[in-house]
Tab-separated table of C-alpha atoms and ligand atoms in Angstrom:
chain	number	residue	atom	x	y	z
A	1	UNK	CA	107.560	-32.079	-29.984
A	2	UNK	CA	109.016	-35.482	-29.433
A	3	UNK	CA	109.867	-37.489	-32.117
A	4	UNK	CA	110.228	-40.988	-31.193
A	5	UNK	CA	110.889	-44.445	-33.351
A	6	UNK	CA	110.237	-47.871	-32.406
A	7	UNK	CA	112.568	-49.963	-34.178
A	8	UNK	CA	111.083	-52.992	-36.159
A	9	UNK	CA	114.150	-55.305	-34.066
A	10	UNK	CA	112.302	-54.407	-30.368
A	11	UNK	CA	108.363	-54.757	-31.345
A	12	UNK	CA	109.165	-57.511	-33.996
A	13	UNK	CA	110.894	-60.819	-33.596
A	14	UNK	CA	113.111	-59.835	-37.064
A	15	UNK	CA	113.871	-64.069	-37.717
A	16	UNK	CA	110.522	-64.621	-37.553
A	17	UNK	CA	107.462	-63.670	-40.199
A	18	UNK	CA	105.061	-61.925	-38.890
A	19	UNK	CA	105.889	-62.101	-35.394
A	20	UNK	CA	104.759	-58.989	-32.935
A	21	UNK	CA	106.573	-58.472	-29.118
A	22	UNK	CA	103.668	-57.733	-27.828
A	23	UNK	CA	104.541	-57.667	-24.257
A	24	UNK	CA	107.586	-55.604	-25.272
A	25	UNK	CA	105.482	-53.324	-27.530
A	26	UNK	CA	102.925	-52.585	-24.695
A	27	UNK	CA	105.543	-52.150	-22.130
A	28	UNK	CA	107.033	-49.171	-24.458
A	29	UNK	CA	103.879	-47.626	-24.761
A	30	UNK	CA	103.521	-47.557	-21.585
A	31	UNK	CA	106.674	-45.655	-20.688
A	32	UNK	CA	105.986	-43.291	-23.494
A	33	UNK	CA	102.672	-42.826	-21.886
A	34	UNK	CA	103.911	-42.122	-18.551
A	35	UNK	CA	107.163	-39.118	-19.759
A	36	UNK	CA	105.134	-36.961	-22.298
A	37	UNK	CA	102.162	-36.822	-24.197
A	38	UNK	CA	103.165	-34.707	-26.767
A	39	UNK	CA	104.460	-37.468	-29.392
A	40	UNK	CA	104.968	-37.948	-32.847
A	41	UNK	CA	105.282	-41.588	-33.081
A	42	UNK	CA	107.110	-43.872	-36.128
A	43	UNK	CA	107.478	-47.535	-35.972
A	44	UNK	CA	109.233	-49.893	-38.583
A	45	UNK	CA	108.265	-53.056	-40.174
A	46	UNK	CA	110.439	-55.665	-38.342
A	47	UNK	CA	109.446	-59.343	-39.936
A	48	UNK	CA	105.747	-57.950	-40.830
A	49	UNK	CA	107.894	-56.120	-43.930
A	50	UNK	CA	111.840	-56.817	-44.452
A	51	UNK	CA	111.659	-60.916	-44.478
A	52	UNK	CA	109.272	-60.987	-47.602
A	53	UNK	CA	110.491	-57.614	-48.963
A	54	UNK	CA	114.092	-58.969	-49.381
A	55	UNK	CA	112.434	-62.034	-50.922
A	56	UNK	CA	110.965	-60.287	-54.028
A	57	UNK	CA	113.411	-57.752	-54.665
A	58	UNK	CA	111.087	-55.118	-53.706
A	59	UNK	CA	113.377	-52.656	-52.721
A	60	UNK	CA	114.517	-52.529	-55.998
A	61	UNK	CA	111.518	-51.392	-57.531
A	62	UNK	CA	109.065	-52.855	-59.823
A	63	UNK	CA	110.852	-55.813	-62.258
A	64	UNK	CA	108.238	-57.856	-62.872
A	65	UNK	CA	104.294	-58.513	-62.309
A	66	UNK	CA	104.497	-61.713	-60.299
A	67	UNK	CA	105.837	-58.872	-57.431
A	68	UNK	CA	102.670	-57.346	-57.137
A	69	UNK	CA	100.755	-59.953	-55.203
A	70	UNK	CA	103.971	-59.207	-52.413
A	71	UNK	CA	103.539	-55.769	-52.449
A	72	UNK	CA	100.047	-56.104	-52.154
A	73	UNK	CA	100.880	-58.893	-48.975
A	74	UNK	CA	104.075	-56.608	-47.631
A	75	UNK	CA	101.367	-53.669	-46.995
A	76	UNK	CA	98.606	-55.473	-45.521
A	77	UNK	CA	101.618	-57.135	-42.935
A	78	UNK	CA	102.918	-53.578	-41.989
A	79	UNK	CA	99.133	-52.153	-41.786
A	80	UNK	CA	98.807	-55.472	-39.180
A	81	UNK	CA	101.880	-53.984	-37.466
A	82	UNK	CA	100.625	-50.549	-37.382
A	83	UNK	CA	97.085	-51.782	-35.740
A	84	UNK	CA	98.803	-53.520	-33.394
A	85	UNK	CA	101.448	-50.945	-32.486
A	86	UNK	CA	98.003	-48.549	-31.991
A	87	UNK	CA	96.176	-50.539	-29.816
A	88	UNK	CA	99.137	-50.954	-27.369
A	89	UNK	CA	99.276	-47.412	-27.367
A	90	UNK	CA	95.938	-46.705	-27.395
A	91	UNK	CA	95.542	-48.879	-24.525
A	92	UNK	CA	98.027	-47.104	-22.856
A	93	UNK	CA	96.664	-43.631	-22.585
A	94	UNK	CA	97.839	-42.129	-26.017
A	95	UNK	CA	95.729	-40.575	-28.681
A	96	UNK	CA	97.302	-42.361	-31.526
A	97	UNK	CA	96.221	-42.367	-35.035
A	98	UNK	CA	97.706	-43.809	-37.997
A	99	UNK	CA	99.529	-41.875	-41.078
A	100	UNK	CA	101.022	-43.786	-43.602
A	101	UNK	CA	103.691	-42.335	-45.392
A	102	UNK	CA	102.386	-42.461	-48.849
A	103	UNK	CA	99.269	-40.222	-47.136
A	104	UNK	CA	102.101	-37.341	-46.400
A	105	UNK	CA	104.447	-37.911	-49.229
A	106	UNK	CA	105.102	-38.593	-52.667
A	107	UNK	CA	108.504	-40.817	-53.397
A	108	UNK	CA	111.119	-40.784	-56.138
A	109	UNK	CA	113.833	-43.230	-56.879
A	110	UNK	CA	113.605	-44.623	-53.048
A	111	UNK	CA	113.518	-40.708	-51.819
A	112	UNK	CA	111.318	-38.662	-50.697
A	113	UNK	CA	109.987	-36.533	-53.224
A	114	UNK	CA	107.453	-34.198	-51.925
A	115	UNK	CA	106.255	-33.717	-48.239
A	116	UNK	CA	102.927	-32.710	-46.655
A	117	UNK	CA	103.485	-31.970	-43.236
A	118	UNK	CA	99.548	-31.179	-42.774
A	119	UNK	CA	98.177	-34.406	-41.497
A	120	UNK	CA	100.637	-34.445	-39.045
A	121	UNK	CA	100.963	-30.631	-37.947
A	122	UNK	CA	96.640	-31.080	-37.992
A	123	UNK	CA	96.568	-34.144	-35.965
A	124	UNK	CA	99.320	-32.795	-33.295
A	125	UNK	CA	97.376	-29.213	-32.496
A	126	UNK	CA	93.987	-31.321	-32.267
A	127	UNK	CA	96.369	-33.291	-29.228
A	128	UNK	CA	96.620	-36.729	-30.587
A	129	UNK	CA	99.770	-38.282	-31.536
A	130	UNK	CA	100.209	-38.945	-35.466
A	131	UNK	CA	101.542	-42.766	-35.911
A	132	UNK	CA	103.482	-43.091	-39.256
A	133	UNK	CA	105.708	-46.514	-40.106
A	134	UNK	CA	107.718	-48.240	-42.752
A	135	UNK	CA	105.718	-49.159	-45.446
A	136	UNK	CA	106.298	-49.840	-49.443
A	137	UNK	CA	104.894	-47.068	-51.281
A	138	UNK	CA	104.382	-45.674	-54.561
A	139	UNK	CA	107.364	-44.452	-56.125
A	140	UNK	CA	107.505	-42.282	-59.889
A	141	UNK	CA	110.529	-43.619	-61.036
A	142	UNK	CA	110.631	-46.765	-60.091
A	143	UNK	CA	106.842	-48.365	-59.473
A	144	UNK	CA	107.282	-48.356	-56.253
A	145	UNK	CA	109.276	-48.663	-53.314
A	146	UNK	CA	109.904	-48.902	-49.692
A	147	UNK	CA	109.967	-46.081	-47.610
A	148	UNK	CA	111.636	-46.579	-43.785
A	149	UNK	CA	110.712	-45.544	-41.183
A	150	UNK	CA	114.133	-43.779	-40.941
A	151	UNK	CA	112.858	-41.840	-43.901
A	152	UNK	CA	109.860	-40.475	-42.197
A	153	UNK	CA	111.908	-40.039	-39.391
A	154	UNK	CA	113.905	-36.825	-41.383
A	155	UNK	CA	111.341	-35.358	-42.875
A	156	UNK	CA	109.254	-34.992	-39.508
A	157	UNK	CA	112.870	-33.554	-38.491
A	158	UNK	CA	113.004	-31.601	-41.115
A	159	UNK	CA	109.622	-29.964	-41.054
A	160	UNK	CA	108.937	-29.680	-37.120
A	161	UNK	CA	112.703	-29.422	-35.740
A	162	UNK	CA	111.584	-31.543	-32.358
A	163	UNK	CA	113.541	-30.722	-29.189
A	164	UNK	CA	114.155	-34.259	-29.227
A	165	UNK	CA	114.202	-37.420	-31.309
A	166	UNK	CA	114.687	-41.195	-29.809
A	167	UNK	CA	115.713	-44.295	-31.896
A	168	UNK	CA	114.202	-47.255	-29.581
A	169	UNK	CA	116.971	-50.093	-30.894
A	170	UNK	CA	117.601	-53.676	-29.508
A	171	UNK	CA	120.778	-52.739	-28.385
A	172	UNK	CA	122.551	-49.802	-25.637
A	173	UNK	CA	123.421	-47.700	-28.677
A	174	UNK	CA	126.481	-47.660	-31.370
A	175	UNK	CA	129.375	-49.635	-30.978
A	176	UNK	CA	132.863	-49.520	-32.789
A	177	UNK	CA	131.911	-53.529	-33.487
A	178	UNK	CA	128.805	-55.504	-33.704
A	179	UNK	CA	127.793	-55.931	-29.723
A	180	UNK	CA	126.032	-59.391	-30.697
A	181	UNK	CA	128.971	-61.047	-32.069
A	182	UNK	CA	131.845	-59.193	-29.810
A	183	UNK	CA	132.332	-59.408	-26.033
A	184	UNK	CA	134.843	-56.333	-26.432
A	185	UNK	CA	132.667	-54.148	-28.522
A	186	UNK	CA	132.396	-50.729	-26.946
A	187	UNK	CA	129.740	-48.441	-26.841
A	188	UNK	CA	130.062	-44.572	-28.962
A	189	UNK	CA	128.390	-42.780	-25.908
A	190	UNK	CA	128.581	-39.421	-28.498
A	191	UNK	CA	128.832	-39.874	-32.286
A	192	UNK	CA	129.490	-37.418	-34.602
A	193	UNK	CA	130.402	-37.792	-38.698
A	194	UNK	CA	134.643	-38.324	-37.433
A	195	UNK	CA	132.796	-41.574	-35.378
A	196	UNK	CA	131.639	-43.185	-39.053
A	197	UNK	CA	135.459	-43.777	-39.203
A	198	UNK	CA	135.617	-46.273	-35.441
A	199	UNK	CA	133.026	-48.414	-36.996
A	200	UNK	CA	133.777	-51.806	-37.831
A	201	UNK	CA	134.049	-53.167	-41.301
A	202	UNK	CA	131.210	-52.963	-44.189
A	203	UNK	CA	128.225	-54.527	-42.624
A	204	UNK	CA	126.653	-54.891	-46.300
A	205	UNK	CA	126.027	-58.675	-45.688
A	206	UNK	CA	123.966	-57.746	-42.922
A	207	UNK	CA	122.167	-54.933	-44.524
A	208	UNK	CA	118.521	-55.492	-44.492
A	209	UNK	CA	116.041	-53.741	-47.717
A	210	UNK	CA	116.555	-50.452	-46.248
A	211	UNK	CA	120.361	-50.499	-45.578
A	212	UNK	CA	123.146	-50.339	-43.922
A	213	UNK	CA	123.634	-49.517	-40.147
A	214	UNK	CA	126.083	-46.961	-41.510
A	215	UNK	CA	123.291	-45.761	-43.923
A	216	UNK	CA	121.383	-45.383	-41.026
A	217	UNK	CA	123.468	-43.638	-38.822
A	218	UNK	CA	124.178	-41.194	-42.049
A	219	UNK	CA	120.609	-40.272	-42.002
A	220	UNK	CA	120.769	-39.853	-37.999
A	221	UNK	CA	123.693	-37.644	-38.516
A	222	UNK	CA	121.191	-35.936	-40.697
A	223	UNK	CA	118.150	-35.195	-38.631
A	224	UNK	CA	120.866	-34.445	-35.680
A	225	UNK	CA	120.769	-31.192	-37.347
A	226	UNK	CA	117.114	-30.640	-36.981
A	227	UNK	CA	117.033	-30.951	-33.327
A	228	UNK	CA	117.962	-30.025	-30.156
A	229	UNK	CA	118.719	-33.944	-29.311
A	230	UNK	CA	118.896	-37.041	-31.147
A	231	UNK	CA	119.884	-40.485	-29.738
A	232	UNK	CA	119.704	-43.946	-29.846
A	233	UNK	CA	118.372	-45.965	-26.717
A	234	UNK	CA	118.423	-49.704	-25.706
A	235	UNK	CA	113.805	-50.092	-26.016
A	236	UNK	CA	114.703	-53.807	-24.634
A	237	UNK	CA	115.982	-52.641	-21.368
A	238	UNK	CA	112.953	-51.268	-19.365
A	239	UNK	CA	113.061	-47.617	-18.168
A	240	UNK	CA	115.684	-46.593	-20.594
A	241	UNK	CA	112.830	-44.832	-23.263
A	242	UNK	CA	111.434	-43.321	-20.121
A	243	UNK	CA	113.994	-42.251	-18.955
A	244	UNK	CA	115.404	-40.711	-22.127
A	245	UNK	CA	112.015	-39.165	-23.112
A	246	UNK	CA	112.399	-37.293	-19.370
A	247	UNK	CA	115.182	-36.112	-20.195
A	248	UNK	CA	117.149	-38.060	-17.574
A	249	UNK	CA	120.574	-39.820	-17.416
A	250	UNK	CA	120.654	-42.745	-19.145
A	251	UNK	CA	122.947	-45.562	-21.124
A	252	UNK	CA	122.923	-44.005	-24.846
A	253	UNK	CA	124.369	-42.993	-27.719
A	254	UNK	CA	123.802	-39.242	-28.404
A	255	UNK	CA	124.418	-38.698	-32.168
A	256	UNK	CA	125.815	-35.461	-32.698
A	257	UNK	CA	124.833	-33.005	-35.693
A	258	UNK	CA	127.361	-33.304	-38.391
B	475	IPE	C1	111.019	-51.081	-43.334
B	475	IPE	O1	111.039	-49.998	-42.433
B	475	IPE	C2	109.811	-51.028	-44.245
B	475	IPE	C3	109.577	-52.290	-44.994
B	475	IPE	C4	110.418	-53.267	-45.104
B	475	IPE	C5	108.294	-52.392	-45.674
B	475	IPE	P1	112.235	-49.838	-41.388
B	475	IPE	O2	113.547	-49.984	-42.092
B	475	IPE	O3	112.020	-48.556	-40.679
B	475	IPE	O4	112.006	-51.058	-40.406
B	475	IPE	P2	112.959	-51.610	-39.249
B	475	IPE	O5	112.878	-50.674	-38.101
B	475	IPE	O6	114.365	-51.704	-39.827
B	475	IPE	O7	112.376	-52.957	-38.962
């Protein structure tokens, strides 16, 4: 199996609420499409979740009622997403169907709790490919809570070890500084745990509601140890998910179990 997910930064416009790439979106599909068909699929929420998310504290958990009606408008937005992200794909060739997390998992203090690996081990023998995505979900301890993408992302490591899993970001891959603001940033071609130590300073001002990139790449460095590959691809430059999906050459950053 092929794990593969589409980072809210490349399908999203992340400034902008609500705002799909659709060109962008379809164009991925496409090259997922054309390598494999065997895909599990998990997108995030872009601006259709972390703009208004951030804005109501509702990665905190539940504070207060007058949150609700955001929860309430943060999952219909990333449902919007998902239906979108499906009909790309399903207009593509691929056999997509939709499973949101909280239909696989239970949730605990912004964790994953419990994990039913049914839906999508059903789904996958039947030959379609199960869609899952960042979403805010119920959560025992604290009301609720969101759940990444990134999370989904280990436990479908976890359960199915793929032979490979591909982040589609909006940039080539992990840098020792942040590409966007510096011309001399240089690309980690192979990262492993030691590489946590070449990375720039805290990035906490630019964390969105589900972290850190260091967070992230923690939990990469995670599901690293699940499968036979895990890297992080440039989904803005066409050919490069292709490519990576085919198991060809291509401008990366393989993150390395640790
Ligand atoms: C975010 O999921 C979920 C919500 C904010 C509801 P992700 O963290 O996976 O989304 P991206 O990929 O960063 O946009």
């Amino acid at each position: 199996m092929i794990l593969v997910k589409l980072g809210g930064s490349v399908i999203t416009d992340k400034g902008k609420l609500r705002s799909f790439r659709k060109l962008t979106c379809e164009r991925l599909a496409k090259e997922l499409w054309r390598a494999r068909d065997s895909l599990t699929i998990v997108h995030g929420a872009g601006s259709f979740g972390h703009i208004r998310a951030k804005e109501h504290g509702l990665h905190k958990g539940f504070k207060r009622k007058s949150q609700l009606g955001h929860v309430a408008a943060v999952q219909r937005d990333v449902r919007e997403l998902n239906l979108k992200v499906l009909e790309a794909l399903i207009d593509s060739g691929i056999r997509a169907v939709s499973i949101p997390p909280a239909a696989a998992a239970t949730f605990r203090g912004g964790a994953v709790a419990s994990f039913n690996p049914d839906a999508f081990r059903n789904m996958t023998q039947l030959g379609l490919s199960p869609v899952s995505f960042g979403d805010v979900v119920p959560d025992e301890a604290m009301g609720f809570s969101i759940c990444s993408g990134d999370l989904m992302m280990e436990a479908l490591a976890k359960e199915f070890e793929p032979e490979l899993v591909v982040f589609c970001a909006d940039v080539d891959g992990v840098f020792d500084r942040d590409p966007k603001r510096a011309r001399s940033a240089r690309l980690i071609p192979d990262f492993g745990r030691p590489s946590l130590k070449l990375l720039g300073r805290s990035d906490a001002q630019h964390a969105d509601v589900t972290g850190s990139i260091r967070g992230k790449l923690e939990r990469m460095l995670a599901i690293a140890q699940h499968c036979e590959k895990c890297m992080i691809v440039n989904g803005n430059v066409p050919g490069r998910l292709e490519r990576a999906i085919s198991g060809k050459e291509v401008i990366s950053t393989v993150v390395l179990p640790g």
